[in-house]
CSV table of C-alpha atoms in Angstrom, one decimal:
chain,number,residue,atom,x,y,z
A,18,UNK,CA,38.6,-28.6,17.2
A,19,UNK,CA,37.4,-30.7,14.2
A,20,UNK,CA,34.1,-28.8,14.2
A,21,UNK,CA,36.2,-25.9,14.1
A,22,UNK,CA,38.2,-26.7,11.4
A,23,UNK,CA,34.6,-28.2,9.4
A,24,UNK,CA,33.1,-24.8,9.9
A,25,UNK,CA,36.2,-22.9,9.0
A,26,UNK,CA,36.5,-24.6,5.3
A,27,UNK,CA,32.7,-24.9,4.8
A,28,UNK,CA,33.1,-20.7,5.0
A,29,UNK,CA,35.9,-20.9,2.7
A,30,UNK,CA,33.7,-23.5,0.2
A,31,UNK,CA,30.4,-21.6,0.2
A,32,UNK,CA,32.4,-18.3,-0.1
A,33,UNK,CA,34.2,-19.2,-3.2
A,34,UNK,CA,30.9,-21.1,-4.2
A,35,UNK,CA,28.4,-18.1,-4.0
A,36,UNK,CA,30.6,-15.8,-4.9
A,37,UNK,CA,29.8,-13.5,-2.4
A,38,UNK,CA,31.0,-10.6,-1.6
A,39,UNK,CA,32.7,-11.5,1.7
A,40,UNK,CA,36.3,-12.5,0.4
A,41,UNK,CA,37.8,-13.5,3.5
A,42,UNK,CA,40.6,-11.3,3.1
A,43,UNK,CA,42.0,-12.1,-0.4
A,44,UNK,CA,43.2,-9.6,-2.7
A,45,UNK,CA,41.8,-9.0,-6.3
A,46,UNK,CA,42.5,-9.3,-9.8
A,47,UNK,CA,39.5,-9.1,-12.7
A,48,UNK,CA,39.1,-8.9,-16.5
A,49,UNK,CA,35.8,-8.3,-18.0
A,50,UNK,CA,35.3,-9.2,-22.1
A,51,UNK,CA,32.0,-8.9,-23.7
A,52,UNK,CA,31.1,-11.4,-26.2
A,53,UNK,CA,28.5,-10.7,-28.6
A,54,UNK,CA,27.4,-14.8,-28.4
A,55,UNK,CA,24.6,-16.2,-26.6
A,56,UNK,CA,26.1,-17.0,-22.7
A,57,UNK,CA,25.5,-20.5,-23.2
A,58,UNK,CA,27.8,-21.2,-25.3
A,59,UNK,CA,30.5,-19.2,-24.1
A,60,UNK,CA,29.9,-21.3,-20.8
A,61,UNK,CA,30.4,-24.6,-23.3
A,62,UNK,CA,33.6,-23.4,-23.9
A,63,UNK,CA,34.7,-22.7,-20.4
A,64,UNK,CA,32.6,-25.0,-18.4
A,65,UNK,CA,35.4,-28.3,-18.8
A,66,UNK,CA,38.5,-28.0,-20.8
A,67,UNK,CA,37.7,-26.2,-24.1
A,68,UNK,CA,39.1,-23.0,-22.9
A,69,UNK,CA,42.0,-24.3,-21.6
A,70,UNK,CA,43.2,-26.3,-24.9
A,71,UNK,CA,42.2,-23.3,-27.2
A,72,UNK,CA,44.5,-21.1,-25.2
A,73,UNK,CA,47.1,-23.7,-25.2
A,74,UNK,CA,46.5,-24.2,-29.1
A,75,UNK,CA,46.3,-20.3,-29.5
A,76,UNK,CA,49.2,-19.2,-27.3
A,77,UNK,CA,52.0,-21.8,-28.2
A,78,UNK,CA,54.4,-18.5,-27.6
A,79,UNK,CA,53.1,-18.6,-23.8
A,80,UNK,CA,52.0,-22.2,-23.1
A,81,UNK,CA,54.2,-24.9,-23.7
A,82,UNK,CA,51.8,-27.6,-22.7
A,83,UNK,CA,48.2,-28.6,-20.9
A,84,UNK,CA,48.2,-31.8,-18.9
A,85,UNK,CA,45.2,-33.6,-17.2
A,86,UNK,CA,46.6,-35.1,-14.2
A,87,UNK,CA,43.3,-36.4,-12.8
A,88,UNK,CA,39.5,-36.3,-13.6
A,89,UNK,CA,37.8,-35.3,-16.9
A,90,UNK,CA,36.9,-31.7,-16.6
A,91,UNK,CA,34.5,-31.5,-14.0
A,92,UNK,CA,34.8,-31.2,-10.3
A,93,UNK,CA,37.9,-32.2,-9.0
A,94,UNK,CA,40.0,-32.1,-12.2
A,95,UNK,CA,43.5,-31.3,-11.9
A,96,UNK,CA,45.1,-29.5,-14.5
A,97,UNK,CA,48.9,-28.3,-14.9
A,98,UNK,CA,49.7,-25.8,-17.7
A,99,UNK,CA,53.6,-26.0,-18.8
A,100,UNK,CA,55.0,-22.0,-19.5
A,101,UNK,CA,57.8,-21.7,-22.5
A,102,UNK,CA,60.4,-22.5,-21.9
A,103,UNK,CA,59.5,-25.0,-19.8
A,104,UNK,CA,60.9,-24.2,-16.5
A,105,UNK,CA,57.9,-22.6,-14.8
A,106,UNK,CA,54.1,-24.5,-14.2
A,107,UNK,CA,50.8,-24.0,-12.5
A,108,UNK,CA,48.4,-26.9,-11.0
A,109,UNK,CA,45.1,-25.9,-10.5
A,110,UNK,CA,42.0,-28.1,-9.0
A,111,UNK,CA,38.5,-27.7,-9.9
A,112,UNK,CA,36.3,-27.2,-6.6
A,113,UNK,CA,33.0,-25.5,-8.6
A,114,UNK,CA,31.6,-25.9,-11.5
A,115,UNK,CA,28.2,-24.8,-11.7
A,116,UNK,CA,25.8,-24.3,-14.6
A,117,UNK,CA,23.0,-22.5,-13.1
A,118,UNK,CA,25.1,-19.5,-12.7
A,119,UNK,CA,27.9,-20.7,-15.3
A,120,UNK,CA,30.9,-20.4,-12.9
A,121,UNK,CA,33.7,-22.4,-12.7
A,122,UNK,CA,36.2,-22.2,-9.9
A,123,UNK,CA,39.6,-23.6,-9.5
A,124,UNK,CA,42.1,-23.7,-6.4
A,125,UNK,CA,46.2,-23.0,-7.1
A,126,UNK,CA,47.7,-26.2,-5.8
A,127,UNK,CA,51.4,-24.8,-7.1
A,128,UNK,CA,53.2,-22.6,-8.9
A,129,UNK,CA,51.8,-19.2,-10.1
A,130,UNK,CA,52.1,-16.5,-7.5
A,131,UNK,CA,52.1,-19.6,-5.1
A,132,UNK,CA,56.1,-20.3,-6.4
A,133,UNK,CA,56.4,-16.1,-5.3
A,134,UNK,CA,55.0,-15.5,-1.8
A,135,UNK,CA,51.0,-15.9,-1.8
A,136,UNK,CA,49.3,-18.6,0.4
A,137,UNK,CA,46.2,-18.8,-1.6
A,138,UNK,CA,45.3,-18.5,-5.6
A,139,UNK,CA,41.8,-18.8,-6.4
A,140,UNK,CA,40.2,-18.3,-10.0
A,141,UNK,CA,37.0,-17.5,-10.7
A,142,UNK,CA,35.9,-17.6,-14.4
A,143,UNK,CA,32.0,-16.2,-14.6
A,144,UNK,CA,29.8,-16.0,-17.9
A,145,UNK,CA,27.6,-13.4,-17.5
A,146,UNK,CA,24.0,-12.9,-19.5
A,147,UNK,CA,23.6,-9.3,-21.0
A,148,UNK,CA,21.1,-9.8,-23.9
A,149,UNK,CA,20.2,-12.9,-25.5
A,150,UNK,CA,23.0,-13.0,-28.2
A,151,UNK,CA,25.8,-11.4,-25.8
A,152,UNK,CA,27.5,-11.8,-22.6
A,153,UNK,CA,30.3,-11.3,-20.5
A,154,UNK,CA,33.3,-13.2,-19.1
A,155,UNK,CA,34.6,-12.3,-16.2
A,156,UNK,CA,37.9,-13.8,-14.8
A,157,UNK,CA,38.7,-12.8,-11.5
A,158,UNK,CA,41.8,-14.3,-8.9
A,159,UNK,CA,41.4,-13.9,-5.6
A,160,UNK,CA,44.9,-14.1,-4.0
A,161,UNK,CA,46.6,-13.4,-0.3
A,162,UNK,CA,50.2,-12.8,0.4
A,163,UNK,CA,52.6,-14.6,3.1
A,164,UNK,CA,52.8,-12.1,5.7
A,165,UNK,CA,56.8,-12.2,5.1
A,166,UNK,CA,56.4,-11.3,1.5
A,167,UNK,CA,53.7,-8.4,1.8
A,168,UNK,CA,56.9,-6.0,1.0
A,169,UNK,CA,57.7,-7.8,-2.3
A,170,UNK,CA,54.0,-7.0,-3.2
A,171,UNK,CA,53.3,-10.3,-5.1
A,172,UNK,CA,50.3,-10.3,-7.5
A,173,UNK,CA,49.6,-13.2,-10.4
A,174,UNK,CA,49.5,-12.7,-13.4
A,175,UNK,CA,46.0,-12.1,-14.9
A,176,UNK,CA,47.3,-11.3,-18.5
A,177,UNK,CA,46.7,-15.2,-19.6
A,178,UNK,CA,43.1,-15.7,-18.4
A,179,UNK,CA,43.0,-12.4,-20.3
A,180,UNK,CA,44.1,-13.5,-23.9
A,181,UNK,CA,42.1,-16.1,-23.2
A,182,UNK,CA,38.8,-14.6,-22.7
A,183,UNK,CA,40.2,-12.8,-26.0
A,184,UNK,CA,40.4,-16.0,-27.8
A,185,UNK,CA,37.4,-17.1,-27.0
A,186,UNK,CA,36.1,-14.3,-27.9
A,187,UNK,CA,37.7,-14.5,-31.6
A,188,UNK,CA,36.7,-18.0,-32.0
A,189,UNK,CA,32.7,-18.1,-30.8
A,190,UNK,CA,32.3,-15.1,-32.9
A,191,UNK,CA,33.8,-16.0,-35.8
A,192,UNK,CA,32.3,-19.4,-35.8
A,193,UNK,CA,28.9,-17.9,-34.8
A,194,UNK,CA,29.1,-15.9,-38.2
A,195,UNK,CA,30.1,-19.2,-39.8
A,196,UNK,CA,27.8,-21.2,-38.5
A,197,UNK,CA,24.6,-18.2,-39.6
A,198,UNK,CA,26.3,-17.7,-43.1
């Protein structure tokens, strides 16, 4: 039974790891931006916290707060964003973060469709190479719904990771024509 159970998450792990695309079932949500900056430093941004406190400093009409409940960014950070007015929150864990192919993965722990009916919320933030100076970020949440709440149809929300990909956006381009002025 224990090698069972092993097996059953190491599928789950490597899954959300390779980003393959066997998805065990879960439902999809994705946003593509391009970003006419080098992918590297889109994926300095993204890869620990960055993104996460520009948004919060960007979208102060959205996110009332970012709180580090444990770690420092990397693998195994948890992370709970505060909504305005305060009543609603989302904890997220870090389980991926990995450079070679710049993408970061984080695990719903609570709140977000998790407080409406889905089982599992996972988010999977990519920074994809086009050219040299330009690249894409890709946000995707892979999601699955309580069988007793399939008829409510429950989806999260993919609007914030997609003002933030817009941010970032905004700011590593306009400090990338700062910074070659």
């Amino acid at each position: 039974m224990l090698k069972q159970v092993s097996f059953i998450f190491f599928l789950i792990f490597f899954n959300c790891y390779m980003g393959s695309e066997f998805k065990l079932g879960l439902k999809h949500l994705t946003n593509e931006v391009e970003v006419n900056v080098p992918a590297s430093r889109v994926w300095e941004l993204y890869r620990h916290l960055g993104i996460s406190i520009l948004a919060a400093q960007q979208l102060k009409n959205v996110i009332q707060s970012v709180q580090v409940l444990k770690g420092d960014g990397g693998v195994g950070t948890i992370l709970k964003l505060t909504f305005v007015p305060g009543n609603s929150s989302y904890t997220e864990k870090f389980i991926v973060i990995n450079d070679a192919k710049k993408v970061k993965v984080a695990k719903g722990l609570e709140g977000g469709c998790l407080a409406i009916g889905c089982s599992v919320q996972i988010v999977r933030l990519e920074i994809i190479e086009k050219t040299r100076d330009s690249c894409i970020i890709r946000s995707d949440i892979g999601y699955a719904v309580k069988e007793e709440f399939e008829a409510n149809d429950p989806k999260p929300n993919i609007q914030l990771l997609a003002a933030a990909a817009q941010i970032a956006k905004r700011f590593l381009e306009s400090s990338g024509a700062a910074m070659s002025a």
